[in-house]
GROMACS .gro file of N, CA, C and O in nm:
model
  328
    1MET      N    1   0.035   2.018   0.593
    1MET     CA    2   0.130   1.910   0.607
    1MET      C    3   0.091   1.818   0.722
    1MET      O    4   0.112   1.698   0.713
    2LEU      N    5   0.038   1.880   0.825
    2LEU     CA    6   0.000   1.802   0.943
    2LEU      C    7  -0.110   1.701   0.908
    2LEU      O    8  -0.100   1.583   0.945
    3VAL      N    9  -0.210   1.745   0.833
    3VAL     CA   10  -0.321   1.657   0.799
    3VAL      C   11  -0.276   1.547   0.702
    3VAL      O   12  -0.316   1.431   0.716
    4ILE      N   13  -0.192   1.582   0.606
    4ILE     CA   14  -0.141   1.482   0.513
    4ILE      C   15  -0.054   1.381   0.587
    4ILE      O   16  -0.057   1.261   0.557
    5GLY      N   17   0.023   1.426   0.685
    5GLY     CA   18   0.104   1.335   0.765
    5GLY      C   19   0.021   1.238   0.846
    5GLY      O   20   0.052   1.120   0.855
    6VAL      N   21  -0.089   1.288   0.904
    6VAL     CA   22  -0.178   1.200   0.981
    6VAL      C   23  -0.242   1.096   0.889
    6VAL      O   24  -0.249   0.977   0.922
    7ALA      N   25  -0.289   1.141   0.772
    7ALA     CA   26  -0.351   1.049   0.677
    7ALA      C   27  -0.251   0.945   0.627
    7ALA      O   28  -0.284   0.826   0.618
    8GLY      N   29  -0.130   0.988   0.596
    8GLY     CA   30  -0.028   0.895   0.548
    8GLY      C   31   0.013   0.795   0.655
    8GLY      O   32   0.030   0.676   0.626
    9ALA      N   33   0.026   0.841   0.777
    9ALA     CA   34   0.062   0.750   0.887
    9ALA      C   35  -0.049   0.649   0.912
    9ALA      O   36  -0.022   0.530   0.936
   10ALA      N   37  -0.174   0.693   0.905
   10ALA     CA   38  -0.286   0.601   0.928
   10ALA      C   39  -0.296   0.498   0.816
   10ALA      O   40  -0.315   0.378   0.841
   11TRP      N   41  -0.282   0.543   0.691
   11TRP     CA   42  -0.289   0.451   0.578
   11TRP      C   43  -0.172   0.352   0.581
   11TRP      O   44  -0.190   0.232   0.559
   12GLY      N   45  -0.053   0.402   0.609
   12GLY     CA   46   0.065   0.315   0.615
   12GLY      C   47   0.057   0.214   0.728
   12GLY      O   48   0.094   0.098   0.712
   13ALA      N   49   0.006   0.258   0.843
   13ALA     CA   50  -0.008   0.167   0.957
   13ALA      C   51  -0.108   0.057   0.926
   13ALA      O   52  -0.092  -0.057   0.970
   14ARG      N   53  -0.212   0.091   0.851
   14ARG     CA   54  -0.313  -0.009   0.816
   14ARG      C   55  -0.250  -0.123   0.737
   14ARG      O   56  -0.280  -0.240   0.761
   15PHE      N   57  -0.161  -0.090   0.644
   15PHE     CA   58  -0.098  -0.195   0.564
   15PHE      C   59   0.022  -0.257   0.635
   15PHE      O   60   0.046  -0.376   0.622
   16LEU      N   61   0.098  -0.178   0.709
   16LEU     CA   62   0.215  -0.231   0.777
   16LEU      C   63   0.178  -0.334   0.883
   16LEU      O   64   0.239  -0.441   0.891
   17PHE      N   65   0.076  -0.304   0.961
   17PHE     CA   66   0.035  -0.394   1.068
   17PHE      C   67  -0.081  -0.483   1.028
   17PHE      O   68  -0.137  -0.554   1.112
   18ASP      N   69  -0.120  -0.482   0.902
   18ASP     CA   70  -0.225  -0.567   0.845
   18ASP      C   71  -0.355  -0.558   0.925
   18ASP      O   72  -0.414  -0.658   0.964
   19VAL      N   73  -0.401  -0.434   0.945
   19VAL     CA   74  -0.524  -0.411   1.019
   19VAL      C   75  -0.642  -0.453   0.932
   19VAL      O   76  -0.658  -0.406   0.820
   20GLY      N   77  -0.724  -0.542   0.984
   20GLY     CA   78  -0.842  -0.588   0.911
   20GLY      C   79  -0.811  -0.670   0.788
   20GLY      O   80  -0.894  -0.681   0.698
   21GLY      N   81  -0.693  -0.728   0.781
   21GLY     CA   82  -0.656  -0.810   0.666
   21GLY      C   83  -0.640  -0.728   0.539
   21GLY      O   84  -0.671  -0.775   0.429
   22ALA      N   85  -0.591  -0.606   0.552
   22ALA     CA   86  -0.581  -0.514   0.438
   22ALA      C   87  -0.490  -0.567   0.328
   22ALA      O   88  -0.524  -0.558   0.210
   23THR      N   89  -0.377  -0.623   0.365
   23THR     CA   90  -0.284  -0.669   0.262
   23THR      C   91  -0.339  -0.790   0.187
   23THR      O   92  -0.322  -0.800   0.066
   24GLY      N   93  -0.404  -0.879   0.258
   24GLY     CA   94  -0.463  -0.996   0.193
   24GLY      C   95  -0.572  -0.956   0.093
   24GLY      O   96  -0.582  -1.012  -0.016
   25LYS      N   97  -0.653  -0.857   0.131
   25LYS     CA   98  -0.759  -0.810   0.042
   25LYS      C   99  -0.701  -0.746  -0.083
   25LYS      O  100  -0.753  -0.765  -0.193
   26VAL      N  101  -0.593  -0.670  -0.067
   26VAL     CA  102  -0.532  -0.603  -0.182
   26VAL      C  103  -0.472  -0.707  -0.276
   26VAL      O  104  -0.485  -0.696  -0.399
   27VAL      N  105  -0.406  -0.809  -0.222
   27VAL     CA  106  -0.346  -0.912  -0.305
   27VAL      C  107  -0.454  -0.989  -0.380
   27VAL      O  108  -0.441  -1.016  -0.501
   28GLU      N  109  -0.564  -1.023  -0.312
   28GLU     CA  110  -0.673  -1.095  -0.379
   28GLU      C  111  -0.735  -1.010  -0.489
   28GLU      O  112  -0.763  -1.058  -0.599
   29ARG      N  113  -0.757  -0.881  -0.462
   29ARG     CA  114  -0.815  -0.791  -0.561
   29ARG      C  115  -0.722  -0.776  -0.681
   29ARG      O  116  -0.766  -0.776  -0.796
   30ARG      N  117  -0.592  -0.765  -0.654
   30ARG     CA  118  -0.495  -0.750  -0.763
   30ARG      C  119  -0.493  -0.874  -0.852
   30ARG      O  120  -0.492  -0.863  -0.975
   31ASN      N  121  -0.494  -0.993  -0.792
   31ASN     CA  122  -0.494  -1.116  -0.871
   31ASN      C  123  -0.623  -1.132  -0.950
   31ASN      O  124  -0.622  -1.182  -1.063
   32ALA      N  125  -0.736  -1.089  -0.893
   32ALA     CA  126  -0.864  -1.097  -0.965
   32ALA      C  127  -0.865  -1.004  -1.085
   32ALA      O  128  -0.910  -1.041  -1.194
   33VAL      N  129  -0.813  -0.885  -1.068
   33VAL     CA  130  -0.807  -0.790  -1.180
   33VAL      C  131  -0.713  -0.842  -1.288
   33VAL      O  132  -0.742  -0.831  -1.408
   34ARG      N  133  -0.602  -0.901  -1.248
   34ARG     CA  134  -0.509  -0.957  -1.346
   34ARG      C  135  -0.574  -1.071  -1.423
   34ARG      O  136  -0.554  -1.085  -1.544
   35ALA      N  137  -0.653  -1.155  -1.354
   35ALA     CA  138  -0.719  -1.267  -1.422
   35ALA      C  139  -0.822  -1.217  -1.522
   35ALA      O  140  -0.831  -1.269  -1.635
   36VAL      N  141  -0.900  -1.116  -1.485
   36VAL     CA  142  -1.000  -1.061  -1.577
   36VAL      C  143  -0.932  -0.996  -1.696
   36VAL      O  144  -0.974  -1.014  -1.811
   37THR      N  145  -0.827  -0.920  -1.672
   37THR     CA  146  -0.755  -0.855  -1.781
   37THR      C  147  -0.691  -0.959  -1.873
   37THR      O  148  -0.691  -0.944  -1.995
   38GLY      N  149  -0.639  -1.065  -1.814
   38GLY     CA  150  -0.579  -1.172  -1.894
   38GLY      C  151  -0.682  -1.243  -1.980
   38GLY      O  152  -0.655  -1.279  -2.095
   39ALA      N  153  -0.803  -1.262  -1.926
   39ALA     CA  154  -0.909  -1.326  -2.004
   39ALA      C  155  -0.955  -1.235  -2.118
   39ALA      O  156  -0.986  -1.283  -2.227
   40ARG      N  157  -0.960  -1.105  -2.094
   40ARG     CA  158  -1.004  -1.011  -2.198
   40ARG      C  159  -0.902  -0.999  -2.311
   40ARG      O  160  -0.937  -0.990  -2.427
   41THR      N  161  -0.774  -0.995  -2.273
   41THR     CA  162  -0.670  -0.973  -2.374
   41THR      C  163  -0.609  -1.102  -2.425
   41THR      O  164  -0.522  -1.098  -2.513
   42MET      N  165  -0.650  -1.215  -2.369
   42MET     CA  166  -0.595  -1.346  -2.406
   42MET      C  167  -0.445  -1.354  -2.380
   42MET      O  168  -0.372  -1.422  -2.450
   43ASP      N  169  -0.398  -1.283  -2.279
   43ASP     CA  170  -0.258  -1.286  -2.239
   43ASP      C  171  -0.246  -1.384  -2.123
   43ASP      O  172  -0.292  -1.356  -2.012
   44LEU      N  173  -0.187  -1.498  -2.146
   44LEU     CA  174  -0.182  -1.603  -2.045
   44LEU      C  175  -0.091  -1.569  -1.928
   44LEU      O  176  -0.104  -1.626  -1.820
   45ARG      N  177   0.003  -1.475  -1.947
   45ARG     CA  178   0.090  -1.437  -1.836
   45ARG      C  179   0.011  -1.368  -1.725
   45ARG      O  180   0.047  -1.375  -1.608
   46LEU      N  181  -0.097  -1.297  -1.762
   46LEU     CA  182  -0.174  -1.224  -1.662
   46LEU      C  183  -0.265  -1.314  -1.580
   46LEU      O  184  -0.316  -1.272  -1.476
   47THR      N  185  -0.289  -1.436  -1.625
   47THR     CA  186  -0.375  -1.526  -1.548
   47THR      C  187  -0.301  -1.588  -1.430
   47THR      O  188  -0.364  -1.642  -1.340
   48GLU      N  189  -0.169  -1.579  -1.431
   48GLU     CA  190  -0.091  -1.629  -1.317
   48GLU      C  191  -0.097  -1.529  -1.202
   48GLU      O  192  -0.109  -1.409  -1.224
   49PRO      N  193  -0.089  -1.577  -1.078
   49PRO     CA  194  -0.090  -1.484  -0.964
   49PRO      C  195   0.031  -1.389  -0.969
   49PRO      O  196   0.136  -1.422  -1.022
   50SER      N  197   0.013  -1.273  -0.914
   50SER     CA  198   0.117  -1.172  -0.913
   50SER      C  199   0.234  -1.216  -0.824
   50SER      O  200   0.215  -1.286  -0.725
   51ARG      N  201   0.353  -1.172  -0.861
   51ARG     CA  202   0.470  -1.202  -0.778
   51ARG      C  203   0.475  -1.115  -0.654
   51ARG      O  204   0.545  -1.145  -0.559
   52PHE      N  205   0.402  -1.003  -0.656
   52PHE     CA  206   0.399  -0.914  -0.540
   52PHE      C  207   0.298  -0.968  -0.440
   52PHE      O  208   0.178  -0.953  -0.457
   53GLY      N  209   0.349  -1.030  -0.335
   53GLY     CA  210   0.262  -1.084  -0.233
   53GLY      C  211   0.237  -0.983  -0.123
   53GLY      O  212   0.264  -0.862  -0.138
   54PRO      N  213   0.186  -1.030  -0.011
   54PRO     CA  214   0.159  -0.939   0.101
   54PRO      C  215   0.284  -0.867   0.151
   54PRO      O  216   0.274  -0.755   0.201
   55TRP      N  217   0.400  -0.927   0.137
   55TRP     CA  218   0.524  -0.864   0.183
   55TRP      C  219   0.547  -0.730   0.113
   55TRP      O  220   0.596  -0.635   0.175
   56PHE      N  221   0.514  -0.722  -0.017
   56PHE     CA  222   0.535  -0.598  -0.092
   56PHE      C  223   0.447  -0.486  -0.038
   56PHE      O  224   0.492  -0.373  -0.018
   57PHE      N  225   0.321  -0.517  -0.012
   57PHE     CA  226   0.229  -0.415   0.036
   57PHE      C  227   0.259  -0.375   0.180
   57PHE      O  228   0.237  -0.261   0.219
   58ARG      N  229   0.312  -0.469   0.259
   58ARG     CA  230   0.355  -0.433   0.394
   58ARG      C  231   0.479  -0.344   0.388
   58ARG      O  232   0.493  -0.251   0.469
   59LEU      N  233   0.568  -0.369   0.294
   59LEU     CA  234   0.687  -0.285   0.277
   59LEU      C  235   0.647  -0.143   0.236
   59LEU      O  236   0.695  -0.045   0.293
   60VAL      N  237   0.558  -0.133   0.139
   60VAL     CA  238   0.511  -0.001   0.095
   60VAL      C  239   0.438   0.069   0.209
   60VAL      O  240   0.454   0.189   0.231
   61GLY      N  241   0.359  -0.006   0.285
   61GLY     CA  242   0.290   0.051   0.401
   61GLY      C  243   0.388   0.104   0.505
   61GLY      O  244   0.366   0.208   0.565
   62GLY      N  245   0.497   0.033   0.526
   62GLY     CA  246   0.599   0.079   0.621
   62GLY      C  247   0.666   0.206   0.576
   62GLY      O  248   0.691   0.297   0.655
   63ILE      N  249   0.694   0.215   0.446
   63ILE     CA  250   0.757   0.336   0.393
   63ILE      C  251   0.661   0.454   0.404
   63ILE      O  252   0.701   0.564   0.446
   64VAL      N  253   0.535   0.433   0.370
   64VAL     CA  254   0.436   0.541   0.379
   64VAL      C  255   0.412   0.579   0.525
   64VAL      O  256   0.395   0.698   0.556
   65PHE      N  257   0.414   0.483   0.614
   65PHE     CA  258   0.395   0.511   0.756
   65PHE      C  259   0.507   0.601   0.809
   65PHE      O  260   0.481   0.701   0.876
   66LEU      N  261   0.631   0.566   0.778
   66LEU     CA  262   0.743   0.648   0.824
   66LEU      C  263   0.742   0.786   0.760
   66LEU      O  264   0.771   0.886   0.827
   67SER      N  265   0.710   0.794   0.632
   67SER     CA  266   0.702   0.924   0.565
   67SER      C  267   0.589   1.007   0.623
   67SER      O  268   0.603   1.129   0.639
   68GLY      N  269   0.476   0.943   0.655
   68GLY     CA  270   0.365   1.014   0.715
   68GLY      C  271   0.400   1.068   0.852
   68GLY      O  272   0.362   1.181   0.887
   69LEU      N  273   0.474   0.990   0.931
   69LEU     CA  274   0.517   1.039   1.062
   69LEU      C  275   0.611   1.157   1.048
   69LEU      O  276   0.602   1.254   1.124
   70PHE      N  277   0.699   1.151   0.949
   70PHE     CA  278   0.791   1.262   0.925
   70PHE      C  279   0.713   1.389   0.890
   70PHE      O  280   0.738   1.497   0.945
   71LEU      N  281   0.618   1.377   0.798
   71LEU     CA  282   0.536   1.492   0.760
   71LEU      C  283   0.454   1.542   0.878
   71LEU      O  284   0.436   1.663   0.894
   72LEU      N  285   0.405   1.451   0.960
   72LEU     CA  286   0.327   1.490   1.077
   72LEU      C  287   0.412   1.574   1.172
   72LEU      O  288   0.368   1.679   1.219
   73PHE      N  289   0.534   1.530   1.197
   73PHE     CA  290   0.620   1.605   1.291
   73PHE      C  291   0.666   1.737   1.232
   73PHE      O  292   0.678   1.837   1.304
   74VAL      N  293   0.691   1.742   1.102
   74VAL     CA  294   0.728   1.868   1.038
   74VAL      C  295   0.610   1.964   1.043
   74VAL      O  296   0.625   2.082   1.075
   75GLY      N  297   0.492   1.915   1.013
   75GLY     CA  298   0.373   1.999   1.020
   75GLY      C  299   0.345   2.047   1.161
   75GLY      O  300   0.304   2.161   1.184
   76LEU      N  301   0.369   1.961   1.259
   76LEU     CA  302   0.351   1.999   1.399
   76LEU      C  303   0.452   2.104   1.439
   76LEU      O  304   0.418   2.200   1.509
   77ALA      N  305   0.576   2.090   1.393
   77ALA     CA  306   0.679   2.190   1.426
   77ALA      C  307   0.647   2.325   1.363
   77ALA      O  308   0.674   2.430   1.423
   78LEU      N  309   0.589   2.323   1.244
   78LEU     CA  310   0.553   2.450   1.179
   78LEU      C  311   0.429   2.513   1.242
   78LEU      O  312   0.410   2.635   1.234
   79THR      N  313   0.345   2.431   1.302
   79THR     CA  314   0.220   2.480   1.361
   79THR      C  315   0.243   2.542   1.498
   79THR      O  316   0.182   2.645   1.531
   80LEU      N  317   0.329   2.483   1.576
   80LEU     CA  318   0.352   2.531   1.713
   80LEU      C  319   0.425   2.665   1.710
   80LEU      O  320   0.511   2.688   1.625
   81PRO      N  321   0.392   2.753   1.805
   81PRO     CA  322   0.462   2.881   1.809
   81PRO      C  323   0.609   2.862   1.846
   81PRO      O  324   0.645   2.779   1.928
   82GLY      N  325   0.693   2.940   1.783
   82GLY     CA  326   0.837   2.925   1.797
   82GLY      C  327   0.892   2.981   1.920
   82GLY      O  328   0.990   2.962   1.976
   0.00000   0.00000   0.00000
């Protein structure tokens, strides 16, 4: 639990605080995949940019960050001698 908590907190912090432009890269990648899928399937709705902007990925990052911290502290409490 401790290791999963550390990994979750690190991943969530990366998106919550936009380290290295993580949210912008995810939004660009998502829109590019939607455009390619729309061109393949001839679905014109997919060629439009996604409604989920950087705010959505920062929100998810915040939730994962807090959950990761919770798991980290639970794992730490189970690891330490009582």
